[in-house]
PDB file of C-alpha atoms in Angstrom:
ATOM      1  CA  MET A 865     -13.515 -13.853  -5.881  1.00  0.00           C
ATOM      2  CA  SER A 866     -14.065 -13.263  -9.605  1.00  0.00           C
ATOM      3  CA  ASP A 867     -17.455 -11.473  -9.791  1.00  0.00           C
ATOM      4  CA  LEU A 868     -16.053  -7.976  -9.375  1.00  0.00           C
ATOM      5  CA  ALA A 869     -14.141  -6.191 -12.169  1.00  0.00           C
ATOM      6  CA  GLY A 870     -12.472  -9.690 -12.838  1.00  0.00           C
ATOM      7  CA  ILE A 871     -10.629  -9.649  -9.611  1.00  0.00           C
ATOM      8  CA  ASP A 872      -9.709 -13.191  -8.794  1.00  0.00           C
ATOM      9  CA  ILE A 873      -7.981 -13.391  -5.248  1.00  0.00           C
ATOM     10  CA  VAL A 874      -7.966 -16.973  -5.031  1.00  0.00           C
ATOM     11  CA  ALA A 875      -6.201 -17.378  -8.381  1.00  0.00           C
ATOM     12  CA  ALA A 876      -3.799 -14.582  -7.272  1.00  0.00           C
ATOM     13  CA  GLU A 877      -2.918 -16.388  -4.150  1.00  0.00           C
ATOM     14  CA  ARG A 878      -2.083 -19.672  -6.218  1.00  0.00           C
ATOM     15  CA  ARG A 879       0.040 -17.537  -8.740  1.00  0.00           C
ATOM     16  CA  ILE A 880       2.083 -15.661  -6.052  1.00  0.00           C
ATOM     17  CA  ARG A 881       2.395 -17.852  -3.093  1.00  0.00           C
ATOM     18  CA  SER A 882       5.892 -19.286  -3.889  1.00  0.00           C
ATOM     19  CA  HIS A 883       7.299 -15.857  -4.310  1.00  0.00           C
ATOM     20  CA  VAL A 884       5.950 -13.928  -1.263  1.00  0.00           C
ATOM     21  CA  LEU A 885       6.440 -14.289   2.530  1.00  0.00           C
ATOM     22  CA  ARG A 886       3.437 -15.079   4.744  1.00  0.00           C
ATOM     23  CA  THR A 887       4.043 -12.020   6.971  1.00  0.00           C
ATOM     24  CA  PRO A 888       3.550 -12.237  10.910  1.00  0.00           C
ATOM     25  CA  LEU A 889       0.226 -11.068  12.594  1.00  0.00           C
ATOM     26  CA  VAL A 890       1.382  -9.870  16.129  1.00  0.00           C
ATOM     27  CA  ALA A 891      -0.323  -8.552  19.210  1.00  0.00           C
ATOM     28  CA  TRP A 892       0.732  -5.101  20.167  1.00  0.00           C
ATOM     29  CA  PRO A 893       2.755  -5.538  23.259  1.00  0.00           C
ATOM     30  CA  ARG A 894       0.228  -3.446  25.298  1.00  0.00           C
ATOM     31  CA  GLY A 895      -2.772  -5.175  23.930  1.00  0.00           C
ATOM     32  CA  ARG A 896      -5.838  -4.073  22.057  1.00  0.00           C
ATOM     33  CA  LEU A 897      -4.312  -3.827  18.691  1.00  0.00           C
ATOM     34  CA  TRP A 898      -3.128  -6.399  16.258  1.00  0.00           C
ATOM     35  CA  LEU A 899      -0.303  -5.555  13.701  1.00  0.00           C
ATOM     36  CA  LYS A 900      -0.179  -7.124  10.318  1.00  0.00           C
ATOM     37  CA  CYS A 901       3.484  -6.788   9.590  1.00  0.00           C
ATOM     38  CA  GLU A 902       3.731  -6.409   5.541  1.00  0.00           C
ATOM     39  CA  ASN A 903       6.681  -4.252   6.483  1.00  0.00           C
ATOM     40  CA  GLN A 904       8.546  -7.705   6.900  1.00  0.00           C
ATOM     41  CA  GLN A 905       7.391  -8.718   3.184  1.00  0.00           C
ATOM     42  CA  MET A 906      10.471  -9.619   0.959  1.00  0.00           C
ATOM     43  CA  THR A 907      10.702  -6.071  -0.645  1.00  0.00           C
ATOM     44  CA  GLY A 908       9.683  -4.354   2.715  1.00  0.00           C
ATOM     45  CA  SER A 909       6.176  -3.682   1.625  1.00  0.00           C
ATOM     46  CA  PHE A 910       2.863  -5.256   0.411  1.00  0.00           C
ATOM     47  CA  LYS A 911       3.232  -3.836  -3.236  1.00  0.00           C
ATOM     48  CA  LEU A 912       5.248  -6.837  -4.157  1.00  0.00           C
ATOM     49  CA  ARG A 913       1.871  -9.005  -4.042  1.00  0.00           C
ATOM     50  CA  GLY A 914       0.037  -6.985  -6.777  1.00  0.00           C
ATOM     51  CA  ALA A 915       3.190  -6.441  -9.020  1.00  0.00           C
ATOM     52  CA  LEU A 916       3.746 -10.204  -8.968  1.00  0.00           C
ATOM     53  CA  ASN A 917       0.353 -11.276  -9.709  1.00  0.00           C
ATOM     54  CA  LYS A 918       0.265  -8.737 -12.653  1.00  0.00           C
ATOM     55  CA  VAL A 919       3.635  -9.557 -14.192  1.00  0.00           C
ATOM     56  CA  LEU A 920       3.340 -13.345 -13.859  1.00  0.00           C
ATOM     57  CA  GLY A 921       0.115 -13.153 -15.700  1.00  0.00           C
ATOM     58  CA  LEU A 922       1.506 -11.517 -18.548  1.00  0.00           C
ATOM     59  CA  SER A 923       2.180 -13.495 -21.918  1.00  0.00           C
ATOM     60  CA  PRO A 924       5.681 -14.173 -23.020  1.00  0.00           C
ATOM     61  CA  ASP A 925       5.055 -11.635 -25.918  1.00  0.00           C
ATOM     62  CA  GLU A 926       3.994  -8.896 -23.381  1.00  0.00           C
ATOM     63  CA  LEU A 927       7.056  -9.811 -21.168  1.00  0.00           C
ATOM     64  CA  ARG A 928       9.464  -9.168 -24.012  1.00  0.00           C
ATOM     65  CA  LEU A 929       8.053  -5.667 -24.603  1.00  0.00           C
ATOM     66  CA  GLY A 930       9.121  -4.722 -21.145  1.00  0.00           C
ATOM     67  CA  LEU A 931       7.498  -3.036 -18.058  1.00  0.00           C
ATOM     68  CA  VAL A 932       7.124   0.345 -17.181  1.00  0.00           C
ATOM     69  CA  ALA A 933       5.888   1.877 -13.732  1.00  0.00           C
ATOM     70  CA  ALA A 934       5.635   5.151 -11.790  1.00  0.00           C
ATOM     71  CA  SER A 935       6.663   5.053  -8.158  1.00  0.00           C
ATOM     72  CA  ALA A 936       7.750   6.785  -5.149  1.00  0.00           C
ATOM     73  CA  GLY A 937       9.657   3.708  -4.194  1.00  0.00           C
ATOM     74  CA  ASN A 938       7.754   0.561  -3.058  1.00  0.00           C
ATOM     75  CA  HIS A 939       5.455  -0.244  -6.103  1.00  0.00           C
ATOM     76  CA  GLY A 940       8.601   0.243  -8.260  1.00  0.00           C
ATOM     77  CA  ILE A 941      10.797  -2.067  -6.011  1.00  0.00           C
ATOM     78  CA  GLY A 942       7.905  -4.721  -6.318  1.00  0.00           C
ATOM     79  CA  VAL A 943       7.592  -4.280 -10.309  1.00  0.00           C
ATOM     80  CA  ALA A 944      11.468  -4.539 -10.362  1.00  0.00           C
ATOM     81  CA  LEU A 945      11.438  -7.786  -8.428  1.00  0.00           C
ATOM     82  CA  ALA A 946       8.416  -9.153 -10.324  1.00  0.00           C
ATOM     83  CA  ALA A 947      10.538  -8.344 -13.597  1.00  0.00           C
ATOM     84  CA  LYS A 948      13.408 -10.300 -12.478  1.00  0.00           C
ATOM     85  CA  VAL A 949      11.361 -13.362 -11.489  1.00  0.00           C
ATOM     86  CA  ALA A 950       9.572 -13.217 -14.865  1.00  0.00           C
ATOM     87  CA  GLY A 951      12.907 -12.324 -16.773  1.00  0.00           C
ATOM     88  CA  ALA A 952      11.577  -8.932 -18.176  1.00  0.00           C
ATOM     89  CA  LYS A 953      13.033  -5.561 -18.094  1.00  0.00           C
ATOM     90  CA  ALA A 954      11.484  -2.895 -15.920  1.00  0.00           C
ATOM     91  CA  THR A 955      11.759   0.891 -16.312  1.00  0.00           C
ATOM     92  CA  VAL A 956      10.751   2.844 -13.277  1.00  0.00           C
ATOM     93  CA  VAL A 957      10.079   6.627 -13.266  1.00  0.00           C
ATOM     94  CA  VAL A 958      10.346   8.169  -9.867  1.00  0.00           C
ATOM     95  CA  PRO A 959       9.679  11.508  -8.486  1.00  0.00           C
ATOM     96  CA  GLN A 960      12.266  14.052  -8.138  1.00  0.00           C
ATOM     97  CA  HIS A 961      12.502  13.758  -4.387  1.00  0.00           C
ATOM     98  CA  VAL A 962      12.500  10.092  -4.015  1.00  0.00           C
ATOM     99  CA  VAL A 963      13.744   8.632  -0.827  1.00  0.00           C
ATOM    100  CA  SER A 964      17.262   7.675  -1.624  1.00  0.00           C
ATOM    101  CA  SER A 965      17.249   4.251  -0.024  1.00  0.00           C
ATOM    102  CA  LYS A 966      14.290   3.308  -2.352  1.00  0.00           C
ATOM    103  CA  ARG A 967      16.153   4.512  -5.477  1.00  0.00           C
ATOM    104  CA  ARG A 968      19.181   2.376  -4.623  1.00  0.00           C
ATOM    105  CA  ALA A 969      16.857  -0.652  -4.094  1.00  0.00           C
ATOM    106  CA  LEU A 970      15.272  -0.281  -7.494  1.00  0.00           C
ATOM    107  CA  GLU A 971      18.865  -0.047  -8.867  1.00  0.00           C
ATOM    108  CA  ARG A 972      20.079  -3.155  -6.999  1.00  0.00           C
ATOM    109  CA  LEU A 973      17.236  -5.047  -8.593  1.00  0.00           C
ATOM    110  CA  GLY A 974      18.484  -4.178 -12.074  1.00  0.00           C
ATOM    111  CA  ALA A 975      15.609  -1.404 -12.806  1.00  0.00           C
ATOM    112  CA  ASP A 976      16.197   1.461 -15.344  1.00  0.00           C
ATOM    113  CA  VAL A 977      15.475   4.209 -13.075  1.00  0.00           C
ATOM    114  CA  ARG A 978      14.431   7.509 -14.589  1.00  0.00           C
ATOM    115  CA  LEU A 979      14.050  10.680 -12.548  1.00  0.00           C
ATOM    116  CA  ALA A 980      11.066  12.738 -13.475  1.00  0.00           C
ATOM    117  CA  ASP A 981      10.969  16.678 -13.480  1.00  0.00           C
ATOM    118  CA  GLY A 982       8.673  16.904 -10.528  1.00  0.00           C
ATOM    119  CA  ASP A 983       6.430  15.196  -8.111  1.00  0.00           C
ATOM    120  CA  PHE A 984       4.612  11.840  -8.423  1.00  0.00           C
ATOM    121  CA  ALA A 985       1.875  13.109 -10.777  1.00  0.00           C
ATOM    122  CA  VAL A 986       4.520  14.254 -13.040  1.00  0.00           C
ATOM    123  CA  ALA A 987       6.381  10.898 -12.748  1.00  0.00           C
ATOM    124  CA  GLU A 988       3.126   9.068 -13.392  1.00  0.00           C
ATOM    125  CA  ALA A 989       2.361  11.149 -16.557  1.00  0.00           C
ATOM    126  CA  GLU A 990       5.907  10.727 -17.869  1.00  0.00           C
ATOM    127  CA  ALA A 991       5.755   6.906 -17.250  1.00  0.00           C
ATOM    128  CA  MET A 992       2.432   6.456 -18.924  1.00  0.00           C
ATOM    129  CA  ALA A 993       3.539   8.302 -21.943  1.00  0.00           C
ATOM    130  CA  LEU A 994       6.777   6.185 -22.054  1.00  0.00           C
ATOM    131  CA  ALA A 995       4.763   3.041 -22.039  1.00  0.00           C
ATOM    132  CA  GLU A 996       2.609   4.149 -24.812  1.00  0.00           C
ATOM    133  CA  GLU A 997       5.418   5.333 -26.959  1.00  0.00           C
ATOM    134  CA  SER A 998       7.520   2.243 -26.349  1.00  0.00           C
ATOM    135  CA  GLY A 999       4.798  -0.330 -26.374  1.00  0.00           C
ATOM    136  CA  ALA A1000       5.813  -1.624 -22.943  1.00  0.00           C
ATOM    137  CA  VAL A1001       3.173  -2.878 -20.600  1.00  0.00           C
ATOM    138  CA  TRP A1002       2.071  -0.209 -17.979  1.00  0.00           C
ATOM    139  CA  ILE A1003       1.903  -1.499 -14.607  1.00  0.00           C
ATOM    140  CA  SER A1004      -0.465   0.539 -12.562  1.00  0.00           C
ATOM    141  CA  PRO A1005       0.159   0.777  -8.777  1.00  0.00           C
ATOM    142  CA  TYR A1006      -3.696   0.489  -8.203  1.00  0.00           C
ATOM    143  CA  ASN A1007      -5.838   0.735 -11.333  1.00  0.00           C
ATOM    144  CA  ASP A1008      -5.823  -2.724 -12.553  1.00  0.00           C
ATOM    145  CA  PRO A1009      -7.777  -5.734 -11.447  1.00  0.00           C
ATOM    146  CA  GLN A1010      -4.655  -8.143 -11.351  1.00  0.00           C
ATOM    147  CA  VAL A1011      -2.895  -5.743  -9.134  1.00  0.00           C
ATOM    148  CA  ILE A1012      -5.950  -5.395  -6.859  1.00  0.00           C
ATOM    149  CA  ALA A1013      -6.256  -9.338  -6.732  1.00  0.00           C
ATOM    150  CA  GLY A1014      -2.655  -9.603  -5.860  1.00  0.00           C
ATOM    151  CA  GLN A1015      -3.142  -7.133  -3.001  1.00  0.00           C
ATOM    152  CA  GLY A1016      -6.317  -9.098  -1.905  1.00  0.00           C
ATOM    153  CA  THR A1017      -4.175 -12.147  -1.097  1.00  0.00           C
ATOM    154  CA  LEU A1018      -3.442 -10.169   2.094  1.00  0.00           C
ATOM    155  CA  GLY A1019      -7.174 -10.542   3.114  1.00  0.00           C
ATOM    156  CA  LEU A1020      -6.995 -14.184   2.459  1.00  0.00           C
ATOM    157  CA  GLU A1021      -3.895 -14.662   4.517  1.00  0.00           C
ATOM    158  CA  LEU A1022      -5.305 -12.760   7.428  1.00  0.00           C
ATOM    159  CA  GLY A1023      -8.507 -14.996   7.266  1.00  0.00           C
ATOM    160  CA  ALA A1024      -6.093 -18.143   7.823  1.00  0.00           C
ATOM    161  CA  GLN A1025      -4.142 -16.383  10.469  1.00  0.00           C
ATOM    162  CA  TRP A1026      -6.812 -14.789  12.514  1.00  0.00           C
ATOM    163  CA  PRO A1027      -6.832 -16.105  15.973  1.00  0.00           C
ATOM    164  CA  VAL A1028     -10.321 -14.475  17.051  1.00  0.00           C
ATOM    165  CA  GLY A1029     -13.633 -16.321  16.710  1.00  0.00           C
ATOM    166  CA  ARG A1030     -15.345 -15.781  13.353  1.00  0.00           C
ATOM    167  CA  GLU A1031     -18.249 -14.465  15.179  1.00  0.00           C
ATOM    168  CA  GLU A1032     -16.498 -11.548  16.401  1.00  0.00           C
ATOM    169  CA  THR A1033     -16.219  -8.339  14.346  1.00  0.00           C
ATOM    170  CA  VAL A1034     -12.813  -6.883  13.950  1.00  0.00           C
ATOM    171  CA  GLU A1035     -12.084  -3.053  12.872  1.00  0.00           C
ATOM    172  CA  VAL A1036      -9.356  -3.235  10.259  1.00  0.00           C
ATOM    173  CA  TYR A1037      -7.189  -0.016   9.627  1.00  0.00           C
ATOM    174  CA  VAL A1038      -5.811   0.313   6.003  1.00  0.00           C
ATOM    175  CA  PRO A1039      -3.463   3.103   4.650  1.00  0.00           C
ATOM    176  CA  VAL A1040      -4.940   4.576   1.324  1.00  0.00           C
ATOM    177  CA  SER A1041      -3.401   6.218  -1.469  1.00  0.00           C
ATOM    178  CA  GLY A1042      -4.777   4.803  -5.033  1.00  0.00           C
ATOM    179  CA  GLY A1043      -7.154   2.627  -3.202  1.00  0.00           C
ATOM    180  CA  GLY A1044      -5.574  -0.840  -4.454  1.00  0.00           C
ATOM    181  CA  LEU A1045      -4.643  -2.035  -1.114  1.00  0.00           C
ATOM    182  CA  LEU A1046      -7.986  -1.579   0.654  1.00  0.00           C
ATOM    183  CA  SER A1047      -9.968  -2.648  -2.544  1.00  0.00           C
ATOM    184  CA  GLY A1048      -7.968  -5.918  -2.428  1.00  0.00           C
ATOM    185  CA  VAL A1049      -8.023  -6.543   1.451  1.00  0.00           C
ATOM    186  CA  GLY A1050     -11.645  -5.762   1.636  1.00  0.00           C
ATOM    187  CA  LEU A1051     -12.462  -8.432  -1.092  1.00  0.00           C
ATOM    188  CA  GLY A1052     -10.111 -10.838   0.454  1.00  0.00           C
ATOM    189  CA  LEU A1053     -11.495 -10.350   3.931  1.00  0.00           C
ATOM    190  CA  ARG A1054     -14.966 -11.104   2.501  1.00  0.00           C
ATOM    191  CA  ALA A1055     -13.646 -14.202   0.704  1.00  0.00           C
ATOM    192  CA  ALA A1056     -12.116 -15.453   3.859  1.00  0.00           C
ATOM    193  CA  GLY A1057     -15.272 -15.028   5.720  1.00  0.00           C
ATOM    194  CA  VAL A1058     -13.601 -12.500   8.335  1.00  0.00           C
ATOM    195  CA  ARG A1059     -16.391 -10.211   9.896  1.00  0.00           C
ATOM    196  CA  ALA A1060     -14.906  -6.837   9.574  1.00  0.00           C
ATOM    197  CA  ARG A1061     -15.331  -3.092   9.648  1.00  0.00           C
ATOM    198  CA  LEU A1062     -12.910  -1.644   7.041  1.00  0.00           C
ATOM    199  CA  PHE A1063     -11.432   1.857   7.545  1.00  0.00           C
ATOM    200  CA  ASP A1064      -9.686   3.709   4.716  1.00  0.00           C
ATOM    201  CA  VAL A1065      -7.052   5.940   6.573  1.00  0.00           C
ATOM    202  CA  GLN A1066      -5.406   8.759   4.802  1.00  0.00           C
ATOM    203  CA  PRO A1067      -3.347  11.987   5.902  1.00  0.00           C
ATOM    204  CA  GLU A1068      -5.422  15.015   6.539  1.00  0.00           C
ATOM    205  CA  ASN A1069      -3.111  16.737   3.803  1.00  0.00           C
ATOM    206  CA  VAL A1070      -4.158  14.442   1.193  1.00  0.00           C
ATOM    207  CA  PRO A1071      -7.775  13.684   1.709  1.00  0.00           C
ATOM    208  CA  TYR A1072      -8.823  12.425  -1.774  1.00  0.00           C
ATOM    209  CA  PHE A1073     -10.876   9.347  -0.822  1.00  0.00           C
ATOM    210  CA  GLU A1074     -12.282  11.188   2.111  1.00  0.00           C
ATOM    211  CA  ARG A1075     -13.843  13.827  -0.313  1.00  0.00           C
ATOM    212  CA  TYR A1076     -15.205  11.239  -2.464  1.00  0.00           C
ATOM    213  CA  PHE A1077     -16.627   9.120   0.287  1.00  0.00           C
ATOM    214  CA  ARG A1078     -18.471  12.230   1.572  1.00  0.00           C
ATOM    215  CA  GLY A1079     -19.970  12.933  -1.902  1.00  0.00           C
ATOM    216  CA  GLN A1080     -17.580  15.647  -2.671  1.00  0.00           C
ATOM    217  CA  ASP A1081     -15.159  16.275  -5.730  1.00  0.00           C
ATOM    218  CA  PRO A1082     -11.759  14.925  -4.974  1.00  0.00           C
ATOM    219  CA  SER A1083     -10.236  17.083  -7.684  1.00  0.00           C
ATOM    220  CA  THR A1084     -10.802  20.009  -5.515  1.00  0.00           C
ATOM    221  CA  VAL A1085      -8.173  18.702  -3.078  1.00  0.00           C
ATOM    222  CA  VAL A1086      -5.183  21.119  -2.648  1.00  0.00           C
ATOM    223  CA  GLU A1087      -2.436  18.843  -1.211  1.00  0.00           C
ATOM    224  CA  SER A1088      -0.140  19.949   1.572  1.00  0.00           C
ATOM    225  CA  PRO A1089       3.217  18.206   2.317  1.00  0.00           C
ATOM    226  CA  THR A1090       2.930  15.115   4.436  1.00  0.00           C
ATOM    227  CA  LEU A1091       5.313  12.839   6.211  1.00  0.00           C
ATOM    228  CA  ALA A1092       3.423  10.011   4.785  1.00  0.00           C
ATOM    229  CA  ASP A1093       4.708  10.930   1.113  1.00  0.00           C
ATOM    230  CA  GLY A1094       4.020   7.409  -0.127  1.00  0.00           C
ATOM    231  CA  LEU A1095       0.196   8.140   0.053  1.00  0.00           C
ATOM    232  CA  ALA A1096       0.428  11.547  -1.724  1.00  0.00           C
ATOM    233  CA  GLY A1097      -0.405  12.126  -5.366  1.00  0.00           C
ATOM    234  CA  ALA A1098      -3.973  12.496  -7.007  1.00  0.00           C
ATOM    235  CA  VAL A1099      -5.847   9.370  -7.976  1.00  0.00           C
ATOM    236  CA  GLU A1100      -6.599   8.784 -11.568  1.00  0.00           C
ATOM    237  CA  SER A1101     -10.215   9.925 -12.224  1.00  0.00           C
ATOM    238  CA  ARG A1102     -11.402   6.728 -13.901  1.00  0.00           C
ATOM    239  CA  SER A1103      -9.643   4.286 -11.468  1.00  0.00           C
ATOM    240  CA  ILE A1104     -11.791   1.263 -10.679  1.00  0.00           C
ATOM    241  CA  THR A1105     -10.831   1.809  -7.232  1.00  0.00           C
ATOM    242  CA  TRP A1106     -13.061   4.701  -6.343  1.00  0.00           C
ATOM    243  CA  GLU A1107     -16.293   2.541  -6.595  1.00  0.00           C
ATOM    244  CA  ILE A1108     -14.736  -0.566  -5.013  1.00  0.00           C
ATOM    245  CA  VAL A1109     -13.676   1.468  -1.981  1.00  0.00           C
ATOM    246  CA  ARG A1110     -17.061   2.953  -1.747  1.00  0.00           C
ATOM    247  CA  ARG A1111     -18.386  -0.559  -1.621  1.00  0.00           C
ATOM    248  CA  VAL A1112     -16.004  -2.292   0.795  1.00  0.00           C
ATOM    249  CA  ALA A1113     -15.101   0.411   3.056  1.00  0.00           C
ATOM    250  CA  ASP A1114     -17.150   1.264   6.265  1.00  0.00           C
ATOM    251  CA  ASP A1115     -15.686   4.741   6.687  1.00  0.00           C
ATOM    252  CA  VAL A1116     -12.731   6.951   5.787  1.00  0.00           C
ATOM    253  CA  LEU A1117     -10.639   8.425   8.718  1.00  0.00           C
ATOM    254  CA  LEU A1118      -8.105  11.251   8.534  1.00  0.00           C
ATOM    255  CA  VAL A1119      -5.164  11.657  10.701  1.00  0.00           C
ATOM    256  CA  SER A1120      -2.717  14.468  11.462  1.00  0.00           C
ATOM    257  CA  GLU A1121       0.982  14.691  10.971  1.00  0.00           C
ATOM    258  CA  ALA A1122       1.570  14.791  14.661  1.00  0.00           C
ATOM    259  CA  GLU A1123      -0.361  11.548  14.930  1.00  0.00           C
ATOM    260  CA  ILE A1124       1.527   9.916  12.163  1.00  0.00           C
ATOM    261  CA  ALA A1125       4.867  10.783  13.875  1.00  0.00           C
ATOM    262  CA  ASP A1126       3.687   9.734  17.281  1.00  0.00           C
ATOM    263  CA  ALA A1127       2.802   6.401  15.802  1.00  0.00           C
ATOM    264  CA  ILE A1128       6.078   5.735  14.121  1.00  0.00           C
ATOM    265  CA  VAL A1129       7.839   6.434  17.497  1.00  0.00           C
ATOM    266  CA  ASP A1130       5.389   4.522  19.458  1.00  0.00           C
ATOM    267  CA  VAL A1131       5.636   1.292  17.190  1.00  0.00           C
ATOM    268  CA  TYR A1132       9.341   1.587  17.356  1.00  0.00           C
ATOM    269  CA  ASP A1133       9.489   1.886  21.054  1.00  0.00           C
ATOM    270  CA  ALA A1134       7.144  -0.976  21.696  1.00  0.00           C
ATOM    271  CA  THR A1135       8.325  -3.469  18.978  1.00  0.00           C
ATOM    272  CA  GLY A1136      11.631  -2.319  17.454  1.00  0.00           C
ATOM    273  CA  MET A1137      10.311  -2.225  14.122  1.00  0.00           C
ATOM    274  CA  LEU A1138      10.859   1.168  11.956  1.00  0.00           C
ATOM    275  CA  ILE A1139       7.773   1.566  10.033  1.00  0.00           C
ATOM    276  CA  GLU A1140       7.153   4.102   6.866  1.00  0.00           C
ATOM    277  CA  PRO A1141       5.066   7.062   7.619  1.00  0.00           C
ATOM    278  CA  ALA A1142       2.512   5.664   5.164  1.00  0.00           C
ATOM    279  CA  ALA A1143       2.214   2.413   7.249  1.00  0.00           C
ATOM    280  CA  ALA A1144       1.905   4.437  10.466  1.00  0.00           C
ATOM    281  CA  VAL A1145      -1.536   6.166   9.480  1.00  0.00           C
ATOM    282  CA  SER A1146      -3.242   2.942  10.107  1.00  0.00           C
ATOM    283  CA  VAL A1147      -1.691   2.610  13.610  1.00  0.00           C
ATOM    284  CA  ALA A1148      -2.597   6.358  14.318  1.00  0.00           C
ATOM    285  CA  ALA A1149      -6.364   5.759  13.270  1.00  0.00           C
ATOM    286  CA  GLY A1150      -6.468   2.382  15.197  1.00  0.00           C
ATOM    287  CA  ARG A1151      -5.170   3.586  18.475  1.00  0.00           C
ATOM    288  CA  ARG A1152      -8.093   6.170  18.625  1.00  0.00           C
ATOM    289  CA  SER A1153     -10.592   3.400  18.808  1.00  0.00           C
ATOM    290  CA  ARG A1154     -11.706   1.509  21.820  1.00  0.00           C
ATOM    291  CA  ALA A1155     -13.174  -1.328  19.922  1.00  0.00           C
ATOM    292  CA  PRO A1156     -12.102  -4.753  21.616  1.00  0.00           C
ATOM    293  CA  THR A1157     -10.555  -6.000  18.426  1.00  0.00           C
ATOM    294  CA  ARG A1158      -8.618  -3.839  16.114  1.00  0.00           C
ATOM    295  CA  LEU A1159      -6.163  -4.432  13.553  1.00  0.00           C
ATOM    296  CA  ALA A1160      -3.595  -2.073  11.922  1.00  0.00           C
ATOM    297  CA  LEU A1161      -2.043  -2.967   8.586  1.00  0.00           C
ATOM    298  CA  LEU A1162       1.540  -2.110   8.544  1.00  0.00           C
ATOM    299  CA  SER A1163       1.989  -1.646   4.640  1.00  0.00           C
ATOM    300  CA  GLY A1164       5.735  -1.112   4.473  1.00  0.00           C
ATOM    301  CA  GLY A1165       9.045  -0.549   6.320  1.00  0.00           C
ATOM    302  CA  ASN A1166      11.319   1.075   3.639  1.00  0.00           C
ATOM    303  CA  ALA A1167      11.625   4.056   5.778  1.00  0.00           C
ATOM    304  CA  SER A1168      14.682   6.629   5.565  1.00  0.00           C
ATOM    305  CA  PRO A1169      17.373   5.743   8.096  1.00  0.00           C
ATOM    306  CA  ASP A1170      17.146   9.008   9.964  1.00  0.00           C
ATOM    307  CA  LEU A1171      13.433   9.252  10.119  1.00  0.00           C
ATOM    308  CA  LEU A1172      13.324   8.351  13.794  1.00  0.00           C
ATOM    309  CA  GLU A1173      16.004  10.989  14.571  1.00  0.00           C
ATOM    310  CA  ARG A1174      14.294  13.590  12.595  1.00  0.00           C
ATOM    311  CA  ILE A1175      10.931  13.020  14.315  1.00  0.00           C
ATOM    312  CA  ARG A1176      12.331  13.056  17.788  1.00  0.00           C
ATOM    313  CA  GLY A1177      14.303  16.088  16.980  1.00  0.00           C
ATOM    314  CA  ALA A1178      11.136  18.041  16.122  1.00  0.00           C
ATOM    315  CA  GLY A1179       9.772  17.064  19.622  1.00  0.00           C
ATOM    316  CA  GLU A1180       7.291  14.394  18.704  1.00  0.00           C
ATOM    317  CA  SER A1181       6.572  11.936  21.508  1.00  0.00           C
ATOM    318  CA  ALA A1182       4.860   8.652  21.738  1.00  0.00           C
ATOM    319  CA  SER A1183       1.496   8.235  23.526  1.00  0.00           C
ATOM    320  CA  PRO A1184      -0.405   5.203  24.985  1.00  0.00           C
ATOM    321  CA  ALA A1185      -2.140   2.797  22.483  1.00  0.00           C
TER     322      ALA A1185
END
């Protein structure tokens, strides 16, 4: 799949296959919805795929310069593990209110963790400036063909796992922040020959791609706090993902904070899996549909240990799928 912005998903699959898990595709216990469980990936998130493909494709000279990333947690953890595999040093700049468990995971993997004086936008600006000043390699979480190709291996993997006939169309729901996951999965599903309707899912409180998809200016978005903090933050104005998402997505769906919380509780009660709020947006959107074949991509499971208790304490309850 090398005809779009240098995104070669087949080559990415060969490069990273020995370093990632083939994660389960499971049927929702009550039926009607499949779950692709990237929350069970080695680092607890799909982000490892893109980070590995980018880092393992660097030259020895580039690796000696070191790696720099900005992350609310999962991308940084992926970069830190990829750096360890490649024998490189990784510096990860995190937002001021990063989840403590994710910061500890970064430190355990040997990353140099630096706390930004602000939110993710501040962390990203500081990290990009650090990379430019030091000469280290900047590892974008989404605006990079190699990162997108790595995420696209999920689409190829789904094609190999898919138990439903190829003539049937599946609705696929994908959490979106910078658009790297949806871009890669969309291209990967096409390469695998899976007939899919692809839905970009975002919280109502951070509707950047929804604005763009509707022909509006995403820079006019005023964010509100969201439980799905891993999906928060503006997208680079020149990111290659804007146009790729427009090409591969069939629609953009927004979900409420209540729907996100409800999906977290329902997935836990039905499967025993505690998923991140960012992953729960795909379930929240998928549960609305009555299409016969639906799939929600569970992008990560690195949730705060007290997440379920906080949601239930706030009075959210699960509803049927």
